Coordinates of N, CA, C and O in Angstrom, one line a residue:
T1 N 0.6 -1.1 -0.1 CA 0.2 -0.3 0.1 C 1.0 1.6 -0.1 O 0.6 2.4 -0.8
F2 N 2.0 1.4 1.3 CA 2.7 2.5 0.8 C 3.5 3.0 -0.4 O 3.7 3.9 -0.8
F3 N 3.5 1.4 -0.7 CA 4.5 2.2 -2.8 C 3.4 2.5 -3.7 O 3.6 3.0 -4.4
L4 N 2.1 2.0 -3.5 CA 1.3 2.4 -4.5 C 0.8 3.7 -3.7 O 1.2 4.5 -4.7
F5 N 1.2 4.3 -3.1 CA 0.6 5.5 -2.1 C 2.3 6.2 -3.2 O 1.5 7.5 -2.8
L6 N 3.3 6.0 -2.7 CA 4.0 7.0 -3.5 C 4.1 7.6 -4.6 O 4.3 8.1 -5.3
S7 N 3.9 5.9 -5.7 CA 3.3 6.5 -8.0 C 2.5 7.0 -7.4 O 2.4 8.1 -8.3
G8 N 1.4 6.7 -6.7 CA 0.0 8.1 -6.9 C 0.6 9.4 -6.6 O 0.2 10.2 -7.3
C9 N 1.5 9.6 -6.0 CA 2.0 11.7 -5.6 C 3.0 11.0 -6.4 O 2.6 12.6 -6.5
A10 N 3.3 10.7 -7.5 CA 4.4 11.3 -7.7 C 4.3 11.2 -9.1 O 4.7 11.9 -10.3
H11 N 2.6 10.5 -9.4 CA 2.2 11.0 -11.0 C 1.8 12.5 -11.5 O 1.6 13.0 -9.9
R12 N 2.0 13.1 -12.5 CA 2.0 14.4 -12.5 C 0.6 14.7 -13.2 O 1.0 14.0 -14.7
I13 N 0.2 15.4 -12.9 CA -1.0 15.9 -13.9 C -1.1 16.7 -14.1 O -1.3 17.5 -13.6
D14 N -2.0 17.1 -15.3 CA -1.8 18.6 -15.9 C -2.9 19.1 -15.6 O -3.9 19.1 -15.7
P15 N -2.6 20.2 -15.5 CA -4.5 20.9 -14.9 C -4.9 21.3 -15.2 O -6.1 21.8 -15.2
Q16 N -5.2 21.2 -17.2 CA -5.2 22.5 -18.1 C -5.7 21.0 -18.5 O -5.3 20.7 -20.2
T17 N -6.6 19.9 -18.3 CA -7.2 18.4 -19.3 C -8.7 18.6 -20.2 O -8.3 18.2 -21.6
R18 N -9.3 20.0 -20.1 CA -10.6 20.4 -21.0 C -9.7 21.6 -22.4 O -9.6 22.3 -21.6
L19 N -11.0 21.3 -22.7 CA -10.5 21.6 -24.1 C -11.1 23.3 -24.0 O -11.7 22.7 -23.6
Y20 N -10.4 24.0 -25.0 CA -11.1 25.0 -24.7 C -12.1 24.7 -25.2 O -12.4 24.2 -26.0
D21 N -13.3 25.9 -25.8 CA -15.0 25.7 -26.3 C -14.2 26.1 -28.0 O -15.0 25.9 -28.7
D22 N -13.9 27.4 -27.9 CA -13.1 27.2 -29.2 C -12.0 27.0 -29.8 O -11.0 28.0 -29.5
W23 N -11.1 25.8 -29.5 CA -9.8 25.6 -28.6 C -9.1 26.2 -30.3 O -7.9 26.1 -30.6
K24 N -10.1 25.6 -31.4 CA -9.2 25.9 -32.6 C -9.0 27.3 -33.0 O -8.0 27.6 -33.6
T25 N -10.1 28.7 -32.6 CA -9.6 29.6 -32.9 C -8.4 30.4 -31.7 O -7.7 30.8 -32.4
T26 N -9.0 29.6 -30.4 CA -7.2 30.3 -30.0 C -6.0 29.0 -30.1 O -5.2 30.2 -30.1
L27 N -6.0 28.5 -30.3 CA -5.7 27.6 -31.0 C -3.7 28.5 -32.3 O -2.7 28.2 -32.3
S28 N -5.3 28.8 -33.5 CA -4.6 30.1 -34.3 C -3.5 31.4 -33.6 O -2.8 31.0 -34.5
A29 N -4.9 32.1 -32.5 CA -4.2 32.7 -31.5 C -2.8 32.9 -31.5 O -1.9 34.1 -31.1
Q30 N -2.6 31.5 -30.8 CA -0.6 31.4 -31.1 C 0.5 31.5 -32.0 O 0.3 31.1 -32.4
K31 N 1.1 32.7 -31.5 CA 2.0 33.1 -32.1 C 3.8 32.5 -31.2 O 4.2 33.1 -31.8
T32 N 3.2 31.6 -30.0 CA 4.5 31.9 -29.7 C 3.9 29.9 -29.3 O 3.4 29.7 -27.9
W33 N 5.4 29.2 -29.7 CA 5.0 28.2 -29.5 C 6.5 27.5 -29.7 O 7.6 27.4 -30.5
Q34 N 6.5 26.4 -29.5 CA 7.6 25.5 -29.5 C 6.9 24.1 -29.6 O 6.5 23.6 -29.0
V35 N 7.8 23.2 -30.8 CA 7.2 21.6 -30.8 C 8.3 20.3 -31.2 O 9.7 21.8 -31.7
E36 N 8.7 19.9 -30.7 CA 9.5 18.5 -30.8 C 8.9 17.1 -31.5 O 8.6 16.5 -30.4
G37 N 9.6 16.6 -32.6 CA 9.6 15.5 -33.1 C 10.5 15.3 -34.1 O 11.8 15.0 -34.3
K38 N 10.4 14.4 -34.9 CA 11.0 14.0 -36.4 C 11.1 14.2 -37.2 O 8.3 14.7 -38.0
L39 N 11.6 14.4 -38.9 CA 10.9 14.7 -40.0 C 11.5 13.9 -40.4 O 12.7 13.6 -40.5
A40 N 11.0 13.4 -41.8 CA 11.2 12.3 -43.1 C 10.9 13.3 -43.9 O 10.0 13.5 -44.1
F41 N 12.4 13.1 -45.2 CA 12.1 14.2 -46.2 C 12.3 12.4 -47.3 O 13.7 12.0 -46.8
I42 N 11.4 12.7 -48.3 CA 11.8 11.6 -49.3 C 11.4 11.8 -50.8 O 10.3 13.0 -50.6
S43 N 11.6 12.1 -50.9 CA 12.2 11.9 -52.7 C 12.5 10.9 -53.8 O 13.0 10.3 -53.2
P44 N 12.7 10.6 -54.5 CA 11.9 9.7 -56.0 C 14.2 10.0 -55.5 O 15.1 8.6 -55.6
D45 N 14.7 10.1 -55.6 CA 16.5 10.6 -55.1 C 17.2 9.7 -53.9 O 18.0 9.3 -53.9
E46 N 16.1 10.6 -53.1 CA 17.0 9.9 -51.4 C 15.7 10.4 -50.5 O 14.8 10.9 -50.8
R47 N 16.4 9.6 -49.6 CA 15.9 9.8 -48.0 C 16.3 9.8 -46.3 O 17.7 9.9 -46.6
Q48 N 16.3 11.3 -46.3 CA 16.6 11.7 -44.8 C 15.4 11.8 -43.7 O 14.5 12.1 -44.4
S49 N 16.8 11.6 -43.0 CA 15.4 11.9 -41.3 C 16.2 12.7 -41.0 O 17.2 12.4 -40.6
A50 N 15.4 13.5 -39.6 CA 16.0 14.2 -38.8 C 15.1 14.5 -37.2 O 13.9 14.3 -37.5
N51 N 16.0 14.7 -35.9 CA 14.9 15.1 -35.1 C 14.8 16.5 -35.3 O 15.1 17.8 -35.7
L52 N 13.3 16.9 -35.2 CA 13.4 18.1 -35.0 C 13.1 19.3 -34.1 O 12.4 19.0 -33.1
N53 N 13.1 20.3 -34.1 CA 12.2 21.6 -32.9 C 12.6 22.7 -33.5 O 13.1 23.4 -34.0
W54 N 10.8 23.2 -33.0 CA 10.2 24.4 -34.3 C 9.7 25.1 -33.6 O 9.4 23.7 -32.0
Q55 N 10.5 26.8 -32.9 CA 9.6 27.5 -32.6 C 9.8 28.0 -33.5 O 10.1 29.3 -34.2
Q56 N 8.3 29.0 -32.6 CA 8.2 30.9 -33.7 C 7.6 31.2 -32.0 O 7.3 31.6 -30.3
Q57 N 7.8 33.2 -32.4 CA 7.5 33.8 -30.9 C 7.5 34.8 -31.7 O 8.5 35.7 -32.9
D58 N 6.5 35.4 -31.8 CA 5.7 36.2 -33.2 C 6.2 36.0 -34.3 O 5.6 34.9 -34.6
D59 N 6.5 37.0 -34.6 CA 7.5 37.0 -35.9 C 8.2 35.5 -36.9 O 8.1 35.7 -37.7
L60 N 9.2 35.8 -35.0 CA 10.1 34.5 -35.7 C 10.3 33.4 -35.7 O 9.9 33.0 -35.0
N61 N 11.2 32.6 -36.4 CA 11.0 31.4 -36.5 C 12.0 30.6 -36.3 O 13.3 31.3 -37.1
Q62 N 12.2 29.7 -36.0 CA 13.7 29.4 -35.4 C 12.9 27.5 -35.4 O 12.5 26.8 -35.3
L63 N 14.5 27.0 -36.4 CA 13.8 25.0 -37.6 C 15.1 24.8 -37.6 O 16.3 25.2 -37.6
V64 N 15.8 23.9 -36.2 CA 17.3 23.6 -35.7 C 16.4 21.4 -35.8 O 15.8 21.3 -35.6
L65 N 17.3 21.9 -36.9 CA 17.5 19.6 -37.5 C 18.7 19.2 -37.2 O 19.3 19.5 -36.8
T66 N 18.5 18.1 -36.0 CA 19.9 17.2 -35.4 C 19.4 15.6 -35.8 O 18.4 14.6 -36.3
T67 N 20.5 14.7 -36.0 CA 20.5 14.1 -36.2 C 20.2 13.0 -34.8 O 19.9 13.6 -33.3
F68 N 20.1 11.5 -34.5 CA 19.4 11.0 -33.5 C 20.6 11.1 -32.6 O 20.4 10.5 -31.6
M69 N 21.4 11.0 -33.0 CA 23.2 11.3 -31.7 C 22.6 12.3 -31.5 O 23.7 13.0 -30.4
G70 N 22.1 13.2 -31.5 CA 22.0 14.9 -31.3 C 23.2 16.1 -31.4 O 23.3 16.8 -31.4
I71 N 23.4 15.0 -33.3 CA 24.1 16.1 -33.9 C 23.2 17.3 -34.9 O 22.8 16.9 -35.3
R72 N 24.1 18.3 -34.3 CA 22.9 19.7 -35.4 C 23.7 19.6 -36.8 O 24.6 19.4 -37.8
I73 N 22.1 19.2 -37.8 CA 23.3 19.0 -38.8 C 22.7 20.7 -39.3 O 23.0 21.1 -40.7
L74 N 21.5 21.5 -39.2 CA 21.2 22.7 -39.6 C 20.3 23.7 -38.8 O 19.1 23.0 -38.1
E75 N 20.8 25.1 -38.8 CA 19.2 25.9 -37.7 C 18.9 26.7 -39.1 O 20.0 27.8 -39.4
L76 N 18.1 27.1 -38.8 CA 16.8 28.3 -39.8 C 16.4 28.9 -38.4 O 16.2 28.5 -38.8
E77 N 17.1 30.3 -38.4 CA 15.5 31.4 -38.6 C 14.9 31.9 -39.2 O 16.1 32.8 -40.1
H78 N 13.9 32.4 -39.1 CA 13.9 33.5 -40.1 C 12.3 34.6 -40.1 O 11.8 33.8 -39.0
D79 N 12.2 35.8 -40.6 CA 10.7 36.4 -40.0 C 10.5 36.6 -40.9 O 10.6 36.8 -42.6
A80 N 9.8 37.7 -41.7 CA 8.9 38.3 -42.7 C 9.9 38.9 -43.1 O 9.5 38.6 -44.8
H81 N 11.1 39.4 -43.2 CA 12.3 39.9 -44.5 C 13.2 39.0 -44.8 O 13.2 40.0 -45.9
S82 N 13.2 38.2 -43.8 CA 14.7 37.7 -43.5 C 14.7 36.5 -43.2 O 14.0 36.2 -42.2
A83 N 16.0 35.6 -43.8 CA 16.1 34.5 -43.5 C 17.4 34.1 -43.3 O 18.0 34.4 -44.1
K84 N 18.3 32.9 -42.3 CA 20.1 33.0 -42.2 C 19.8 31.6 -41.7 O 18.7 30.6 -40.9
L85 N 20.7 31.1 -42.5 CA 20.3 29.4 -42.2 C 22.1 28.8 -42.3 O 23.1 29.5 -42.2
E86 N 22.8 28.2 -41.2 CA 23.7 27.8 -40.5 C 23.9 26.6 -41.1 O 22.6 25.4 -40.6
F87 N 24.6 25.9 -42.2 CA 24.9 25.0 -41.9 C 25.7 24.6 -42.1 O 26.6 25.4 -43.0
D88 N 26.8 23.2 -42.1 CA 28.1 22.6 -42.7 C 29.5 23.9 -42.7 O 30.1 23.8 -43.2
D89 N 28.4 24.3 -41.3 CA 29.5 25.4 -40.7 C 30.0 26.9 -41.3 O 30.6 27.4 -40.8
E90 N 29.0 27.2 -42.2 CA 28.5 28.2 -42.5 C 27.5 29.3 -42.1 O 26.8 28.5 -42.0
T91 N 27.3 30.7 -42.0 CA 25.8 31.2 -42.4 C 25.3 31.5 -44.2 O 27.0 32.3 -44.2
Y92 N 24.7 31.6 -43.7 CA 23.4 32.5 -45.6 C 22.7 32.4 -45.2 O 22.0 32.4 -43.8
Q93 N 22.1 33.5 -46.2 CA 21.6 34.7 -46.3 C 20.8 34.6 -47.2 O 21.0 34.3 -48.4
D94 N 18.9 34.8 -47.2 CA 18.5 34.8 -48.6 C 16.8 35.5 -47.8 O 16.3 35.6 -46.5
A95 N 16.4 36.1 -49.1 CA 14.7 36.5 -48.4 C 14.2 35.3 -47.5 O 12.8 36.5 -47.2
S96 N 14.4 34.8 -48.2 CA 13.4 33.7 -48.4 C 13.4 32.5 -47.9 O 14.8 32.1 -48.4
A97 N 13.2 32.1 -46.3 CA 13.7 30.7 -45.8 C 13.7 29.5 -46.8 O 14.7 28.6 -47.0
S98 N 12.4 29.1 -47.2 CA 11.8 28.5 -48.1 C 13.1 27.9 -49.6 O 13.8 27.1 -48.7
R99 N 13.6 29.2 -50.1 CA 13.9 29.1 -51.1 C 15.4 28.8 -50.4 O 16.5 28.1 -51.1
L100 N 15.7 29.5 -48.9 CA 17.8 29.6 -48.7 C 18.0 27.5 -48.6 O 18.5 27.1 -49.0
L101 N 16.7 26.8 -47.7 CA 17.0 25.6 -46.7 C 16.4 25.1 -48.6 O 17.5 23.8 -48.9
Q102 N 16.1 25.0 -49.7 CA 16.6 23.6 -51.2 C 17.3 24.3 -51.9 O 17.9 23.3 -52.1
R103 N 17.2 26.0 -51.6 CA 19.0 25.8 -52.1 C 19.9 25.1 -51.4 O 21.1 24.7 -52.6
L104 N 20.5 25.1 -50.8 CA 21.5 25.0 -49.5 C 21.7 22.7 -49.4 O 22.2 22.1 -49.5
T105 N 20.3 22.5 -49.3 CA 19.4 21.4 -48.5 C 19.2 20.7 -49.7 O 19.3 19.2 -49.6
G106 N 18.2 20.8 -50.2 CA 17.8 20.2 -51.5 C 16.0 19.7 -50.5 O 14.6 19.2 -51.8
F107 N 16.1 20.3 -49.3 CA 14.5 19.7 -49.4 C 13.6 21.2 -50.0 O 14.6 21.6 -49.2
T108 N 12.3 20.1 -49.9 CA 11.0 21.4 -50.1 C 10.5 20.9 -48.8 O 10.1 20.1 -48.7
I109 N 10.2 22.3 -48.5 CA 9.4 22.7 -47.2 C 9.1 23.7 -46.8 O 9.6 24.3 -47.3
P110 N 7.8 24.2 -46.6 CA 6.8 25.1 -46.7 C 6.9 26.0 -45.7 O 6.0 26.2 -44.5
I111 N 8.6 26.2 -45.4 CA 8.2 26.8 -44.3 C 8.3 28.2 -43.5 O 7.3 28.8 -42.4
E112 N 8.1 29.1 -44.8 CA 7.3 30.5 -44.3 C 5.5 30.1 -43.2 O 5.2 30.6 -42.3
D113 N 5.1 29.4 -44.1 CA 4.1 28.9 -43.7 C 3.7 27.8 -42.0 O 2.3 27.6 -42.3
A114 N 4.3 28.3 -41.7 CA 4.8 26.5 -40.9 C 3.8 26.4 -39.7 O 2.8 26.2 -39.0
D115 N 3.0 28.0 -39.2 CA 2.3 28.3 -38.4 C 0.9 27.9 -38.6 O 0.1 27.6 -37.5
N116 N 0.5 27.6 -40.3 CA -0.9 27.3 -39.4 C -1.2 25.7 -40.0 O -1.8 25.3 -39.4
W117 N 0.1 25.0 -41.1 CA -0.7 24.3 -41.2 C 0.6 22.9 -40.4 O 0.0 21.4 -40.2
L118 N 1.1 22.8 -39.1 CA 1.7 22.2 -38.0 C 0.7 22.2 -37.0 O 0.5 21.0 -36.7
K119 N 0.2 23.2 -36.8 CA -0.7 23.8 -35.5 C -2.1 22.5 -36.7 O -3.1 21.8 -35.5
G120 N -2.7 23.1 -37.4 CA -3.6 22.2 -37.8 C -4.7 23.6 -38.8 O -6.1 22.2 -38.3
T121 N -4.4 24.0 -37.9 CA -5.7 25.9 -38.3 C -6.3 26.2 -39.7 O -6.1 27.1 -39.6
V122 N -5.0 24.7 -40.6 CA -5.0 26.0 -41.7 C -6.3 25.6 -42.5 O -7.2 24.8 -42.0
T123 N -6.5 26.7 -43.2 CA -8.8 27.1 -43.4 C -8.6 27.0 -45.6 O -7.8 28.4 -45.2
N124 N -9.1 26.2 -45.8 CA -9.5 26.7 -47.0 C -10.8 25.3 -47.3 O -10.5 25.6 -46.8
D125 N -11.0 26.2 -48.8 CA -12.6 25.2 -49.6 C -11.7 23.9 -49.4 O -12.8 23.0 -49.9
S126 N -11.2 23.4 -49.8 CA -10.9 22.0 -49.5 C -10.7 21.0 -48.7 O -10.3 19.8 -47.9
L127 N -10.2 21.9 -46.6 CA -10.1 21.1 -46.2 C -11.4 20.6 -45.6 O -12.3 20.4 -46.0
R128 N -10.8 18.8 -45.3 CA -11.9 18.4 -44.4 C -11.7 17.5 -43.1 O -10.2 18.0 -42.6
V129 N -12.7 18.0 -42.5 CA -12.5 17.2 -40.8 C -12.9 16.4 -40.2 O -14.1 15.9 -40.7
D130 N -12.4 15.7 -39.4 CA -13.5 15.0 -38.0 C -14.3 15.5 -37.5 O -14.6 16.5 -37.5
E131 N -15.1 14.0 -37.4 CA -16.6 15.3 -35.9 C -16.3 15.4 -35.3 O -16.9 16.6 -34.4
L132 N -14.8 15.5 -34.2 CA -14.5 16.5 -33.7 C -13.9 18.0 -33.9 O -13.2 19.7 -34.0
D133 N -13.6 18.3 -36.1 CA -13.5 19.5 -36.0 C -12.0 19.7 -36.4 O -11.3 20.8 -36.2
R134 N -11.3 18.8 -36.2 CA -10.0 18.8 -36.7 C -9.6 17.9 -38.3 O -10.2 17.6 -38.4
A135 N -8.2 19.2 -38.0 CA -8.0 18.8 -39.8 C -7.6 17.6 -40.3 O -7.2 16.7 -39.7
K136 N -8.1 16.7 -41.0 CA -7.3 15.6 -42.1 C -7.1 15.9 -43.1 O -6.4 14.8 -42.7
T137 N -7.5 16.7 -44.1 CA -6.9 16.5 -45.0 C -7.4 17.7 -45.9 O -8.1 18.6 -45.0
V138 N -6.0 18.4 -46.4 CA -6.3 19.8 -47.4 C -4.9 19.9 -47.7 O -3.9 19.7 -47.9
T139 N -5.6 20.6 -49.2 CA -4.7 20.9 -50.9 C -5.0 21.9 -50.2 O -5.6 23.6 -50.2
W140 N -3.5 22.7 -50.3 CA -2.8 24.2 -49.6 C -1.9 24.5 -50.7 O -1.0 23.3 -50.9
Q141 N -1.7 26.1 -50.5 CA -0.6 26.3 -51.7 C -0.1 28.0 -50.4 O 0.0 28.4 -49.6
S142 N 1.0 26.9 -50.6 CA 2.3 28.0 -49.9 C 2.4 29.6 -50.7 O 1.8 29.9 -51.9
N143 N 2.8 30.2 -49.8 CA 3.7 31.4 -50.2 C 4.5 31.5 -51.2 O 4.0 32.5 -52.3
N144 N 5.1 30.3 -52.0 CA 5.4 30.3 -53.1 C 5.0 30.1 -54.3 O 5.5 29.8 -55.4
G145 N 3.7 29.7 -54.3 CA 3.2 29.1 -55.5 C 3.5 27.5 -55.2 O 1.3 26.9 -56.1
Q146 N 3.9 26.3 -54.7 CA 3.3 24.9 -54.8 C 2.4 25.3 -54.4 O 1.7 25.3 -52.8
I147 N 1.5 23.6 -54.6 CA 0.8 22.7 -54.1 C 0.6 22.1 -53.1 O 1.8 20.8 -53.6
W148 N 0.2 22.3 -52.2 CA 0.3 21.0 -51.8 C -0.5 19.9 -50.6 O -1.9 20.9 -50.4
D149 N -0.3 18.7 -50.2 CA -1.6 17.9 -50.1 C -1.2 17.7 -48.9 O -0.1 16.9 -48.6
I150 N -1.7 17.9 -47.8 CA -1.4 17.6 -46.3 C -2.8 16.8 -46.0 O -3.5 17.0 -45.7
T151 N -2.2 15.2 -45.1 CA -2.7 14.4 -44.0 C -2.3 14.6 -42.7 O -0.9 14.8 -42.8
Y152 N -3.8 14.8 -42.2 CA -3.2 14.4 -40.3 C -3.7 13.1 -40.0 O -4.7 12.9 -39.9
G153 N -2.7 12.8 -40.0 CA -3.0 11.1 -38.8 C -3.8 10.6 -37.6 O -3.8 9.9 -38.0
D154 N -2.9 11.9 -36.7 CA -3.3 11.7 -35.5 C -3.6 12.9 -35.1 O -3.1 13.8 -35.1
Y155 N -4.0 13.0 -33.6 CA -4.1 13.8 -32.8 C -3.6 13.6 -30.9 O -4.1 12.8 -31.3
Q156 N -3.4 14.4 -30.3 CA -3.3 14.6 -29.0 C -3.8 15.9 -27.9 O -3.6 16.5 -28.9
Q157 N -4.2 15.3 -27.0 CA -5.3 16.8 -26.6 C -3.9 16.9 -25.9 O -3.9 16.6 -24.8
Y158 N -3.7 18.6 -25.5 CA -2.9 19.3 -24.3 C -3.0 20.9 -24.5 O -2.9 21.1 -25.3
A159 N -2.9 20.7 -23.4 CA -3.0 22.3 -22.6 C -4.5 23.2 -23.6 O -4.7 24.4 -24.0
G160 N -5.9 22.4 -23.5 CA -6.9 22.8 -24.0 C -7.2 23.0 -25.7 O -7.7 23.7 -25.8
F161 N -6.0 22.2 -26.4 CA -6.9 22.0 -27.7 C -6.3 20.6 -28.0 O -5.3 19.6 -28.0
W162 N -6.1 19.9 -29.4 CA -6.6 19.7 -30.1 C -5.2 19.0 -31.1 O -5.3 20.5 -32.3
L163 N -4.2 19.2 -30.9 CA -2.5 19.2 -31.5 C -2.1 18.1 -32.3 O -2.3 16.9 -32.0
P164 N -2.4 18.3 -33.6 CA -1.7 17.0 -34.7 C 0.1 16.1 -33.9 O 0.1 16.9 -33.5
K165 N 0.3 14.6 -34.3 CA 0.6 13.8 -33.7 C 1.8 13.8 -34.9 O 2.5 13.2 -34.6
K166 N 1.0 13.5 -36.0 CA 0.7 12.9 -37.2 C 0.7 13.6 -38.6 O -0.5 13.8 -38.2
L167 N 2.2 13.9 -39.5 CA 1.6 14.4 -40.5 C 2.3 14.0 -41.8 O 3.4 13.5 -41.9
T168 N 0.9 14.4 -43.1 CA 2.4 14.1 -44.2 C 1.8 14.7 -45.0 O 0.7 15.3 -46.0
L169 N 2.9 16.1 -45.5 CA 2.6 16.6 -46.6 C 3.6 16.2 -48.1 O 4.5 15.7 -48.1
K170 N 2.8 16.2 -48.8 CA 3.0 15.6 -49.8 C 3.5 17.1 -52.0 O 1.6 18.2 -51.9
H171 N 4.2 17.6 -52.3 CA 4.1 18.3 -53.0 C 4.8 18.1 -54.6 O 6.2 17.1 -54.0
E172 N 4.4 17.1 -55.4 CA 4.5 16.8 -56.6 C 5.5 15.2 -56.3 O 4.4 14.9 -55.6
K173 N 6.3 15.1 -56.3 CA 6.8 13.9 -55.9 C 8.5 13.7 -54.6 O 8.9 13.0 -54.5
I174 N 7.4 14.6 -54.6 CA 8.6 14.8 -52.9 C 6.8 15.0 -51.8 O 6.2 15.3 -51.6
R175 N 8.2 14.1 -50.3 CA 7.0 13.9 -49.0 C 7.5 14.2 -48.0 O 8.6 13.3 -48.1
L176 N 7.0 15.4 -47.4 CA 7.6 14.8 -45.8 C 6.8 13.9 -44.8 O 5.1 14.2 -44.9
K177 N 7.4 13.4 -43.7 CA 6.5 13.0 -43.1 C 6.8 13.2 -41.4 O 8.3 13.3 -42.0
I178 N 6.2 14.3 -40.6 CA 6.1 14.2 -39.6 C 5.2 14.5 -38.5 O 4.2 13.9 -38.8
Q179 N 6.2 14.0 -37.0 CA 5.5 13.3 -36.1 C 6.1 14.1 -35.0 O 7.6 14.2 -35.6
L180 N 4.9 14.3 -34.5 CA 5.9 15.4 -33.3 C 5.0 15.1 -32.2 O 4.5 13.6 -31.9
Y181 N 6.6 15.5 -31.0 CA 6.1 14.9 -29.5 C 5.2 15.3 -28.4 O 4.5 15.0 -28.3
R182 N 5.8 17.4 -28.2 CA 6.1 17.4 -27.5 C 5.5 18.7 -27.6 O 6.1 18.9 -28.5
W183 N 4.6 19.5 -27.7 CA 4.8 21.1 -27.7 C 4.2 21.4 -26.6 O 3.8 21.2 -25.4
Y184 N 4.7 22.3 -26.4 CA 5.6 24.2 -26.2 C 4.7 25.6 -25.8 O 4.6 25.7 -27.1
F185 N 3.2 26.3 -25.1 CA 3.0 27.6 -25.6 C 3.2 28.3 -24.0 O 2.9 27.5 -23.2
N186 N 3.5 29.3 -24.7 CA 3.3 30.6 -23.4 C 2.0 30.9 -22.8 O 1.5 30.9 -23.1

């Protein structure tokens, strides 16, 4: 009985387990967040995977990709006006984060628009939702004109929101698989 009591005391309970009544609108308005997970980039020529740490604070976005051993592959910071990429011990700059990332690494990721598609709050006429109003599929056009088909595979309830755990993005012959483990909000 004593050990059961101790294990019951050690269990941490999240104080906010109830969903916001307007969780989707409130989530869309969140401009400061962080998420950790994994990213797989699949094209006809190559397959790459990395751990990801993606952060947004107002207009500043930062994406850090690391190997499974924690070695930094790249760090990309950008806002609405400029992007800076640290890759192979060099620093590069461009006006477009997506263009900079593609030029130096070959990865095509709609990074400028991540706030909406990553959180599952993207909206347009092609959006299909489930019975809980969570995004399931959407065909979406990024800022640079690329058409992406996004499929949301699974969700987790955290901090009053439904948050994506698994999503797949497809553009022509490129596929991105993203698995998200931990979300953080201010």
